[in-house]
Short mmCIF file of C-alpha atoms in Angstrom, two decimals:
data_model
loop_
_atom_site.label_atom_id
_atom_site.label_comp_id
_atom_site.label_asym_id
_atom_site.label_seq_id
_atom_site.Cartn_x
_atom_site.Cartn_y
_atom_site.Cartn_z
CA MET A 1 -29.70 -7.47 10.47
CA PRO A 2 -29.93 -3.72 9.73
CA THR A 3 -30.25 -2.35 6.21
CA TYR A 4 -27.05 -0.75 4.95
CA ARG A 5 -26.53 1.79 2.20
CA PHE A 6 -23.85 0.95 -0.36
CA LEU A 7 -22.20 3.14 -2.98
CA ALA A 8 -21.07 1.02 -5.94
CA ILE A 9 -18.29 2.22 -8.24
CA ALA A 10 -16.56 0.58 -11.19
CA LEU A 11 -13.91 1.19 -13.79
CA ASP A 12 -15.04 2.78 -17.04
CA ALA A 13 -15.61 -0.39 -19.05
CA SER A 14 -18.69 -2.53 -19.70
CA GLY A 15 -17.21 -5.65 -18.13
CA HIS A 16 -16.54 -3.94 -14.81
CA VAL A 17 -19.96 -2.27 -14.83
CA HIS A 18 -21.73 -5.58 -15.41
CA SER A 19 -19.65 -7.14 -12.65
CA ILE A 20 -20.45 -4.52 -10.01
CA LEU A 21 -24.15 -4.64 -10.89
CA GLY A 22 -24.12 -8.43 -10.46
CA PHE A 23 -22.74 -7.93 -6.96
CA ALA A 24 -25.24 -5.13 -6.33
CA GLU A 25 -28.07 -7.52 -7.18
CA ALA A 26 -26.91 -9.81 -4.39
CA LEU A 27 -26.76 -6.94 -1.89
CA LYS A 28 -30.28 -5.92 -2.89
CA ALA A 29 -31.50 -9.48 -2.43
CA ALA A 30 -30.00 -9.43 1.06
CA GLY A 31 -32.18 -6.41 1.91
CA HIS A 32 -29.67 -3.58 1.43
CA GLU A 33 -29.87 -0.36 -0.61
CA VAL A 34 -27.39 0.28 -3.41
CA TRP A 35 -26.53 3.39 -5.41
CA PHE A 36 -24.32 3.20 -8.49
CA THR A 37 -22.41 6.21 -9.79
CA HIS A 38 -21.11 6.35 -13.35
CA ARG A 39 -21.76 7.80 -16.79
CA GLU A 40 -25.38 8.43 -17.72
CA ARG A 41 -25.23 5.67 -20.33
CA TYR A 42 -25.36 3.02 -17.58
CA ARG A 43 -28.47 4.34 -15.82
CA SER A 44 -30.91 1.85 -17.34
CA LEU A 45 -28.68 -1.13 -16.56
CA ALA A 46 -28.62 -0.12 -12.90
CA GLU A 47 -32.28 0.80 -12.54
CA LYS A 48 -33.45 -2.46 -14.16
CA ARG A 49 -31.79 -4.18 -11.21
CA GLY A 50 -33.40 -1.95 -8.59
CA VAL A 51 -30.16 -0.03 -8.09
CA SER A 52 -30.42 3.74 -7.70
CA PHE A 53 -28.26 5.77 -10.06
CA ILE A 54 -26.06 8.84 -9.50
CA PRO A 55 -24.80 10.28 -12.81
CA PHE A 56 -21.52 12.08 -13.20
CA GLY A 57 -21.99 15.83 -13.36
CA GLU A 58 -22.94 17.58 -16.58
CA ASP A 59 -19.53 19.27 -16.56
CA PHE A 60 -17.83 15.91 -17.09
CA VAL A 61 -17.12 15.76 -20.81
CA ASP A 62 -13.79 13.97 -20.94
CA ALA A 63 -13.39 11.07 -23.35
CA ASN A 64 -15.03 7.77 -22.54
CA VAL A 65 -12.34 5.32 -21.39
CA GLU A 66 -13.88 2.47 -23.36
CA GLN A 67 -13.90 4.69 -26.45
CA LEU A 68 -10.25 5.57 -25.85
CA MET A 69 -9.40 1.87 -25.82
CA ILE A 70 -11.42 1.36 -29.00
CA ASN A 71 -9.46 4.15 -30.68
CA LEU A 72 -6.19 2.70 -29.41
CA ILE A 73 -6.97 -0.77 -30.79
CA GLU A 74 -8.11 0.63 -34.12
CA THR A 75 -4.81 2.49 -34.43
CA PHE A 76 -2.51 -0.25 -33.20
CA ALA A 77 -4.42 -3.48 -33.98
CA ASP A 78 -1.39 -5.10 -35.60
CA LYS A 79 0.59 -4.55 -32.42
CA PHE A 80 -2.13 -5.91 -30.12
CA ARG A 81 -2.36 -9.01 -32.27
CA LYS A 82 0.92 -10.41 -31.01
CA GLU A 83 2.19 -12.79 -28.35
CA PRO A 84 1.59 -11.07 -24.96
CA LEU A 85 5.24 -10.28 -24.15
CA GLU A 86 5.85 -8.83 -27.61
CA CYS A 87 2.63 -6.83 -27.35
CA LEU A 88 3.84 -5.26 -24.10
CA ARG A 89 7.17 -4.38 -25.65
CA GLU A 90 5.29 -2.68 -28.47
CA MET A 91 3.19 -0.74 -25.93
CA ALA A 92 6.37 0.68 -24.47
CA LYS A 93 7.65 1.60 -27.93
CA PHE A 94 4.58 3.48 -29.07
CA ALA A 95 4.04 5.37 -25.83
CA ASP A 96 5.29 8.45 -27.66
CA ALA A 97 2.57 7.92 -30.26
CA GLY A 98 -0.18 8.60 -27.75
CA LEU A 99 -0.38 5.79 -25.21
CA GLY A 100 0.84 7.99 -22.38
CA ASP A 101 -1.79 10.62 -23.21
CA THR A 102 -4.44 7.91 -23.41
CA GLY A 103 -3.46 6.71 -19.96
CA ALA A 104 -3.77 10.22 -18.57
CA GLN A 105 -7.24 10.58 -20.11
CA MET A 106 -8.25 7.24 -18.60
CA MET A 107 -7.16 8.36 -15.16
CA ALA A 108 -9.17 11.58 -15.63
CA PHE A 109 -12.21 9.37 -15.08
CA PHE A 110 -11.40 9.44 -11.37
CA GLU A 111 -11.95 13.19 -11.11
CA PRO A 112 -15.79 13.22 -11.24
CA LEU A 113 -15.88 9.94 -9.35
CA ASN A 114 -13.85 11.36 -6.49
CA LYS A 115 -16.01 14.51 -6.49
CA ILE A 116 -19.21 12.50 -6.00
CA ILE A 117 -17.69 10.29 -3.31
CA THR A 118 -16.27 13.28 -1.43
CA GLU A 119 -19.53 15.23 -1.52
CA ARG A 120 -21.87 12.35 -0.69
CA ILE A 121 -19.87 9.87 1.34
CA ASN A 122 -21.84 10.65 4.50
CA GLU A 123 -24.96 9.22 2.84
CA PHE A 124 -23.49 5.70 2.73
CA ASP A 125 -22.36 2.97 5.08
CA ALA A 126 -19.84 1.36 2.73
CA ILE A 127 -18.30 1.40 -0.74
CA ILE A 128 -18.03 -1.61 -3.05
CA ALA A 129 -15.71 -1.10 -5.97
CA ASP A 130 -14.77 -3.07 -9.04
CA MET A 131 -11.55 -1.07 -9.22
CA PRO A 132 -9.11 -2.42 -6.64
CA GLY A 133 -6.12 -0.29 -5.80
CA PRO A 134 -5.15 2.73 -3.71
CA ILE A 135 -8.14 4.91 -4.67
CA LEU A 136 -10.17 3.27 -1.92
CA ASN A 137 -7.45 4.05 0.63
CA LEU A 138 -8.47 7.70 0.40
CA TYR A 139 -11.72 6.85 2.19
CA ASN A 140 -10.44 4.20 4.61
CA HIS A 141 -10.90 6.39 7.65
CA LEU A 142 -14.45 7.39 6.68
CA ILE A 143 -16.40 4.24 5.79
CA PRO A 144 -15.60 0.59 5.02
CA CYS A 145 -14.42 -0.01 1.46
CA PHE A 146 -14.58 -3.43 -0.19
CA PRO A 147 -12.73 -3.95 -3.49
CA LEU A 148 -13.79 -6.56 -6.01
CA ILE A 149 -11.60 -8.20 -8.65
CA SER A 150 -13.66 -9.36 -11.59
CA THR A 151 -10.68 -10.39 -13.71
CA ALA A 152 -8.76 -13.67 -13.57
CA PRO A 153 -7.17 -13.74 -10.10
CA LEU A 154 -3.51 -14.40 -10.96
CA VAL A 155 -2.85 -10.82 -9.88
CA LEU A 156 -3.44 -12.10 -6.32
CA TYR A 157 -0.97 -15.00 -6.53
CA PRO A 158 2.63 -13.69 -6.28
CA SER A 159 4.03 -17.20 -6.76
CA GLY A 160 2.00 -17.91 -9.89
CA PRO A 161 2.59 -16.98 -13.52
CA PRO A 162 2.47 -13.22 -14.11
CA CYS A 163 -1.04 -11.92 -14.67
CA SER A 164 -2.00 -11.32 -18.31
CA SER A 165 0.86 -13.49 -19.57
CA GLY A 166 -1.20 -16.50 -20.58
CA TYR A 167 1.56 -18.71 -19.19
CA SER A 168 0.53 -22.05 -17.78
CA VAL A 169 1.19 -22.77 -14.12
CA ASN A 170 3.35 -25.58 -15.53
CA SER A 171 5.34 -23.33 -17.89
CA ASP A 172 9.04 -22.48 -17.84
CA LYS A 173 9.46 -20.07 -14.91
CA SER A 174 12.56 -18.49 -16.42
CA LYS A 175 10.26 -16.28 -18.54
CA TRP A 176 8.09 -15.12 -15.66
CA SER A 177 10.34 -12.43 -14.19
CA GLU A 178 11.03 -10.86 -17.61
CA PHE A 179 7.31 -10.67 -18.34
CA LYS A 180 6.54 -9.11 -14.95
CA ASP A 181 9.20 -6.46 -15.47
CA VAL A 182 7.95 -5.50 -18.95
CA PHE A 183 4.32 -5.66 -17.80
CA ASN A 184 4.93 -3.30 -14.88
CA LYS A 185 6.75 -0.76 -17.02
CA ALA A 186 4.07 -0.81 -19.71
CA ASN A 187 1.24 -0.40 -17.20
CA ALA A 188 2.96 2.33 -15.21
CA MET A 189 2.14 4.69 -18.10
CA LEU A 190 -1.56 3.83 -17.91
CA PHE A 191 -1.87 4.21 -14.15
CA LYS A 192 -0.14 7.57 -13.90
CA MET A 193 -2.73 10.19 -13.01
CA PRO A 194 -2.57 13.74 -14.35
CA SER A 195 -0.93 15.92 -11.69
CA HIS A 196 -4.01 18.05 -11.00
CA ILE A 197 -6.07 14.92 -10.26
CA SER A 198 -3.35 13.42 -8.06
CA GLU A 199 -3.16 16.64 -6.07
CA ALA A 200 -6.96 16.99 -5.74
CA MET A 201 -7.28 13.43 -4.52
CA GLY A 202 -4.19 13.42 -2.32
CA PHE A 203 -2.93 10.59 -4.48
CA PRO A 204 0.81 9.97 -4.00
CA GLU A 205 3.14 10.06 -6.98
CA PHE A 206 4.79 6.74 -7.73
CA ASP A 207 8.04 5.83 -9.40
CA PRO A 208 7.26 4.16 -12.77
CA ASP A 209 10.54 2.24 -12.53
CA ALA A 210 9.43 0.70 -9.23
CA PHE A 211 5.76 0.18 -10.11
CA ASP A 212 4.34 -3.27 -9.32
CA ILE A 213 0.80 -3.60 -10.64
CA GLU A 214 0.08 -6.75 -8.64
CA GLU A 215 1.00 -5.01 -5.39
CA PHE A 216 -0.85 -1.87 -6.54
CA LEU A 217 -4.08 -3.77 -7.11
CA GLY A 218 -3.77 -6.08 -4.13
CA LYS A 219 -4.04 -3.50 -1.35
CA VAL A 220 -7.14 -3.72 0.84
CA GLN A 221 -8.54 -1.86 3.82
CA SER A 222 -9.96 -4.96 5.49
CA PHE A 223 -10.70 -7.57 2.84
CA GLY A 224 -11.76 -7.91 -0.77
CA PHE A 225 -13.32 -10.51 -3.07
CA TYR A 226 -12.53 -12.04 -6.42
CA HIS A 227 -14.82 -13.84 -8.87
CA TYR A 228 -13.65 -17.32 -9.92
CA PRO A 229 -15.01 -20.85 -9.42
CA ALA A 230 -13.20 -23.12 -6.97
CA ASP A 231 -12.43 -25.76 -9.59
CA LEU A 232 -10.48 -23.25 -11.69
CA ASP A 233 -8.80 -21.22 -8.96
CA PHE A 234 -5.00 -21.06 -8.93
CA THR A 235 -4.64 -22.81 -5.58
CA GLU A 236 -1.51 -24.63 -6.77
CA CYS A 237 0.15 -21.18 -6.74
CA ALA A 238 -0.74 -20.45 -3.09
CA PRO A 239 -0.40 -18.47 -0.94
CA ILE A 240 -2.80 -15.81 -2.13
CA ARG A 241 -2.31 -12.18 -1.11
CA PRO A 242 -3.65 -11.55 2.40
CA ASN A 243 -7.32 -10.72 3.00
CA TRP A 244 -8.68 -11.74 -0.40
CA HIS A 245 -11.56 -14.21 -0.58
CA ARG A 246 -12.97 -16.12 -3.54
CA ILE A 247 -16.62 -15.97 -4.53
CA ASP A 248 -17.56 -18.79 -6.88
CA CYS A 249 -20.25 -16.84 -8.65
CA TRP A 250 -21.83 -13.39 -8.79
CA VAL A 251 -23.05 -13.61 -12.39
CA ARG A 252 -25.66 -10.94 -13.12
CA LYS A 253 -29.21 -12.10 -13.78
CA PRO A 254 -30.72 -11.71 -17.28
CA ASP A 255 -32.87 -8.66 -17.84
CA VAL A 256 -36.41 -9.71 -16.94
CA ASP A 257 -37.97 -7.57 -19.67
CA THR A 258 -36.09 -9.18 -22.56
CA GLU A 259 -36.08 -12.53 -24.32
CA PHE A 260 -34.12 -14.00 -27.19
CA VAL A 261 -35.71 -16.07 -29.93
CA ILE A 262 -33.44 -17.88 -32.36
CA PRO A 263 -33.69 -15.86 -35.58
CA GLU A 264 -35.83 -17.37 -38.31
CA LYS A 265 -32.81 -17.31 -40.64
CA LEU A 266 -31.11 -19.97 -38.47
CA GLN A 267 -34.05 -21.99 -37.19
CA ASP A 268 -34.26 -24.49 -40.05
CA LYS A 269 -30.56 -24.74 -40.81
CA PRO A 270 -28.60 -27.84 -39.74
CA GLY A 271 -25.79 -27.97 -37.21
CA LYS A 272 -25.22 -26.95 -33.63
CA LEU A 273 -25.88 -23.39 -32.44
CA ILE A 274 -22.71 -21.45 -31.55
CA TYR A 275 -22.28 -18.00 -30.02
CA PHE A 276 -19.32 -15.96 -31.27
CA SER A 277 -18.22 -12.79 -29.50
CA LEU A 278 -14.85 -11.13 -29.03
CA GLY A 279 -16.25 -8.49 -26.70
CA THR A 280 -16.49 -4.75 -27.13
CA LEU A 281 -12.79 -4.07 -27.56
CA ALA A 282 -11.27 -7.00 -29.48
CA SER A 283 -14.14 -6.92 -31.98
CA VAL A 284 -12.91 -3.47 -33.03
CA ASP A 285 -10.09 -5.31 -34.83
CA THR A 286 -12.21 -5.70 -37.96
CA SER A 287 -9.39 -7.36 -39.90
CA MET A 288 -9.33 -10.22 -37.41
CA MET A 289 -13.13 -10.36 -37.21
CA LYS A 290 -13.40 -10.67 -40.99
CA LYS A 291 -10.83 -13.47 -40.99
CA LEU A 292 -12.69 -15.39 -38.28
CA ILE A 293 -16.07 -14.89 -39.97
CA ALA A 294 -14.62 -16.26 -43.21
CA ILE A 295 -13.39 -19.37 -41.37
CA LEU A 296 -16.64 -19.92 -39.48
CA ALA A 297 -18.55 -19.62 -42.76
CA LYS A 298 -16.97 -22.96 -43.71
CA SER A 299 -18.32 -24.69 -40.61
CA PRO A 300 -21.45 -26.87 -40.89
CA HIS A 301 -22.87 -25.17 -37.80
CA ARG A 302 -24.96 -22.04 -37.13
CA PHE A 303 -23.56 -18.91 -35.52
CA ILE A 304 -25.01 -16.03 -33.53
CA VAL A 305 -22.48 -13.19 -33.76
CA SER A 306 -21.99 -10.20 -31.51
CA LYS A 307 -20.36 -7.89 -34.05
CA GLY A 308 -19.30 -5.12 -31.67
CA PRO A 309 -19.09 -1.33 -32.09
CA ARG A 310 -17.67 -1.60 -35.62
CA GLY A 311 -20.18 -4.25 -36.69
CA ASP A 312 -21.53 -2.19 -39.57
CA ALA A 313 -18.24 -2.90 -41.36
CA LEU A 314 -18.76 -6.67 -41.13
CA GLU A 315 -20.70 -8.88 -43.51
CA LEU A 316 -21.96 -12.15 -42.07
CA ALA A 317 -22.15 -15.45 -43.94
CA ASP A 318 -25.32 -17.41 -44.69
CA ASN A 319 -24.91 -19.62 -41.59
CA MET A 320 -24.81 -16.57 -39.32
CA TRP A 321 -27.04 -13.97 -37.74
CA GLY A 322 -25.81 -11.09 -35.66
CA GLU A 323 -26.08 -7.51 -34.48
CA ASN A 324 -23.60 -5.03 -33.08
CA TYR A 325 -24.92 -5.73 -29.58
CA VAL A 326 -26.94 -8.78 -28.58
CA ASN A 327 -28.67 -10.19 -25.51
CA GLN A 328 -25.65 -12.20 -24.43
CA ILE A 329 -26.87 -14.05 -21.34
CA LYS A 330 -30.12 -15.12 -22.99
CA ILE A 331 -28.11 -16.36 -25.98
CA ILE A 332 -25.53 -18.28 -23.95
CA GLU A 333 -28.39 -20.11 -22.22
CA GLN A 334 -29.53 -21.53 -25.58
CA VAL A 335 -26.34 -22.35 -27.52
CA ASP A 336 -24.19 -25.50 -27.69
CA LEU A 337 -20.79 -23.78 -27.74
CA VAL A 338 -19.31 -20.33 -27.03
CA ILE A 339 -16.38 -18.83 -28.93
CA THR A 340 -15.19 -15.95 -26.78
CA HIS A 341 -12.33 -13.54 -26.16
CA GLY A 342 -12.19 -14.82 -22.59
CA GLY A 343 -13.10 -11.59 -20.81
CA ASN A 344 -14.01 -12.57 -17.28
CA ASN A 345 -17.71 -11.67 -17.47
CA THR A 346 -18.35 -13.76 -20.59
CA PHE A 347 -16.04 -16.44 -19.20
CA MET A 348 -18.00 -16.70 -15.95
CA GLU A 349 -21.38 -16.57 -17.71
CA THR A 350 -20.31 -19.38 -20.05
CA LEU A 351 -19.21 -21.53 -17.11
CA TYR A 352 -22.36 -20.71 -15.13
CA TYR A 353 -24.54 -21.95 -17.97
CA GLY A 354 -22.33 -25.01 -18.46
CA LYS A 355 -21.24 -24.43 -22.06
CA PRO A 356 -17.98 -25.63 -23.62
CA MET A 357 -15.83 -22.84 -25.00
CA ILE A 358 -13.08 -21.86 -27.37
CA VAL A 359 -11.15 -18.82 -26.16
CA ILE A 360 -9.46 -16.43 -28.61
CA PRO A 361 -7.69 -14.01 -26.21
CA TYR A 362 -6.69 -10.53 -27.28
CA PHE A 363 -5.16 -8.85 -24.25
CA GLY A 364 -5.01 -8.76 -20.45
CA ASP A 365 -6.49 -11.50 -18.31
CA GLN A 366 -8.14 -13.01 -21.38
CA TYR A 367 -4.87 -14.88 -21.90
CA ASP A 368 -4.96 -16.24 -18.35
CA ASN A 369 -8.53 -17.49 -18.75
CA ALA A 370 -7.68 -19.04 -22.11
CA GLN A 371 -4.78 -20.97 -20.64
CA ARG A 372 -6.82 -22.03 -17.63
CA VAL A 373 -9.36 -23.56 -20.00
CA VAL A 374 -6.55 -25.64 -21.49
CA ASP A 375 -4.92 -26.58 -18.17
CA LYS A 376 -8.27 -27.70 -16.75
CA ASN A 377 -9.29 -29.43 -20.00
CA ILE A 378 -12.65 -27.68 -20.40
CA GLY A 379 -12.10 -26.15 -23.84
CA PHE A 380 -9.55 -24.82 -26.30
CA ARG A 381 -7.29 -21.79 -26.75
CA VAL A 382 -6.76 -20.26 -30.19
CA ASN A 383 -4.35 -17.33 -30.20
CA SER A 384 -5.34 -14.19 -32.11
CA TYR A 385 -1.81 -13.93 -33.53
CA GLU A 386 -1.77 -17.44 -35.04
CA ILE A 387 -5.30 -18.21 -36.28
CA GLU A 388 -5.38 -21.17 -38.67
CA GLU A 389 -8.54 -22.31 -40.41
CA GLU A 390 -8.07 -26.06 -39.99
CA HIS A 391 -7.17 -25.76 -36.31
CA LEU A 392 -10.15 -23.56 -35.40
CA LEU A 393 -12.65 -25.74 -37.25
CA ASP A 394 -11.14 -28.82 -35.63
CA CYS A 395 -11.46 -27.24 -32.16
CA ILE A 396 -15.15 -26.57 -32.82
CA GLU A 397 -15.83 -30.21 -33.70
CA LYS A 398 -13.87 -31.49 -30.70
CA ALA A 399 -15.62 -29.14 -28.26
CA ILE A 400 -19.04 -30.15 -29.56
CA LYS A 401 -18.40 -33.91 -29.57
CA ASP A 402 -16.31 -34.41 -26.41
CA GLN A 403 -18.84 -35.60 -23.82
CA ASP A 404 -16.24 -35.85 -21.02
CA LEU A 405 -15.34 -32.20 -21.57
CA LYS A 406 -19.00 -31.24 -21.42
CA ASN A 407 -19.45 -33.21 -18.20
CA ARG A 408 -16.53 -31.40 -16.56
CA ILE A 409 -18.04 -28.03 -17.44
CA LYS A 410 -21.48 -29.05 -16.23
CA ALA A 411 -19.97 -30.12 -12.90
CA ILE A 412 -18.34 -26.68 -12.54
CA SER A 413 -21.64 -25.02 -13.44
CA GLN A 414 -23.52 -27.00 -10.81
CA LYS A 415 -21.01 -26.08 -8.10
CA MET A 416 -21.21 -22.41 -9.04
CA ARG A 417 -25.00 -22.50 -8.79
CA ASN A 418 -24.95 -24.31 -5.43
CA SER A 419 -22.16 -22.26 -3.85
CA LYS A 420 -22.89 -20.30 -0.68
CA SER A 421 -19.75 -18.17 -1.06
CA LEU A 422 -21.63 -15.04 -2.17
CA THR A 423 -24.01 -15.29 0.78
CA GLU A 424 -21.06 -15.74 3.14
CA ALA A 425 -19.26 -12.77 1.58
CA ILE A 426 -22.23 -10.49 2.22
CA LYS A 427 -22.34 -11.67 5.83
CA MET A 428 -18.64 -10.78 6.16
CA ILE A 429 -19.34 -7.32 4.76
CA GLU A 430 -22.26 -6.77 7.13
CA LYS A 431 -20.17 -7.75 10.16
CA GLN A 432 -17.33 -5.49 9.08
CA ILE A 433 -19.66 -2.50 8.70
CA GLU A 434 -21.12 -3.20 12.14
CA LYS A 435 -17.63 -3.38 13.63
CA PHE A 436 -16.59 -0.18 11.84
CA GLU A 437 -19.54 1.76 13.23
CA LYS A 438 -18.86 0.85 16.86
#
């Protein structure tokens, strides 16, 4: 099999970057060459994995998308901390307060990305992208483009509950159409590109009133892949959108040059070891973080806390140790339980290492993962908008003591580790490139 050259691209958020680099690792292991283009801040993550790095140009100074989301959450935390449908309604209401401008700034990220692809596309045999949607259609006639979906895959199941709703597959379907309508209108503001970028990229204008995010994200040139274990997939909602294939696992490997030793502060304390992280964005809601820390302080267990970008404003209890950013994979390997926001990277890493979990979703597909945990009886869901001390502490004890629950998670973990789906996916990609070149 010949060696192919891949250009890897991802949305401007840590979760999507970690996802694409996990897939890049697999391509490297199969003997291919991979280049990743993004902000300079991600260079070391790529190069540690043997992936070459192409930075955005020095003239790119627009706001960091992840920082824009952090600012948005800090400003509107009380509105995010609501039931998903109500949160979406609020998004529509405060569009005039800056959400529309934030969306335009987010889409500005595509300008330097498109510039690099346009100028260097002849250097590569294919594109892999953790950013499904029409952007890849611009290059369809030039080289093969393979989109990846690293979020919960409900977006690919038109007959299932609406993505990001947190509705169970067994829930009242009368609410589904209302949620989809509100969801599409709210997201239309975020996906609208500034006119000069649309024109430069040949990107067609779309009607916000007719925008369907699931259709928008589901378009593929030939085929794409999503990241979800077979035992949790939404197969009861089949059929899936055409030409999408599941990969059970493409979890990134731990950095080989780092280790994690349980801090001395926690080593001699009693209780199980629990990892608590709400991810980069939800942890910005310091009011909620302080409330959760106060509750966990009453637990008889020990906690390793990822405090997030506003961690300096948080004071941890005596049964806790934490930093703003921690070595997550190395920590998950060692703990007894994970309390997470349910972002798909942390979700998949927790499953891969066979740990029970409590999911406290904050927005997006986190709600879908949280409900899937409940429907598949592998953990617990605690909503950010209705946190109660007794309930959370009770969930911790149940998750730690329920051996049947642990066995179900370990079985999922073993299947993820033994799956050949990633190997088969790379073979599919190789054959498609070969076919494209003929």
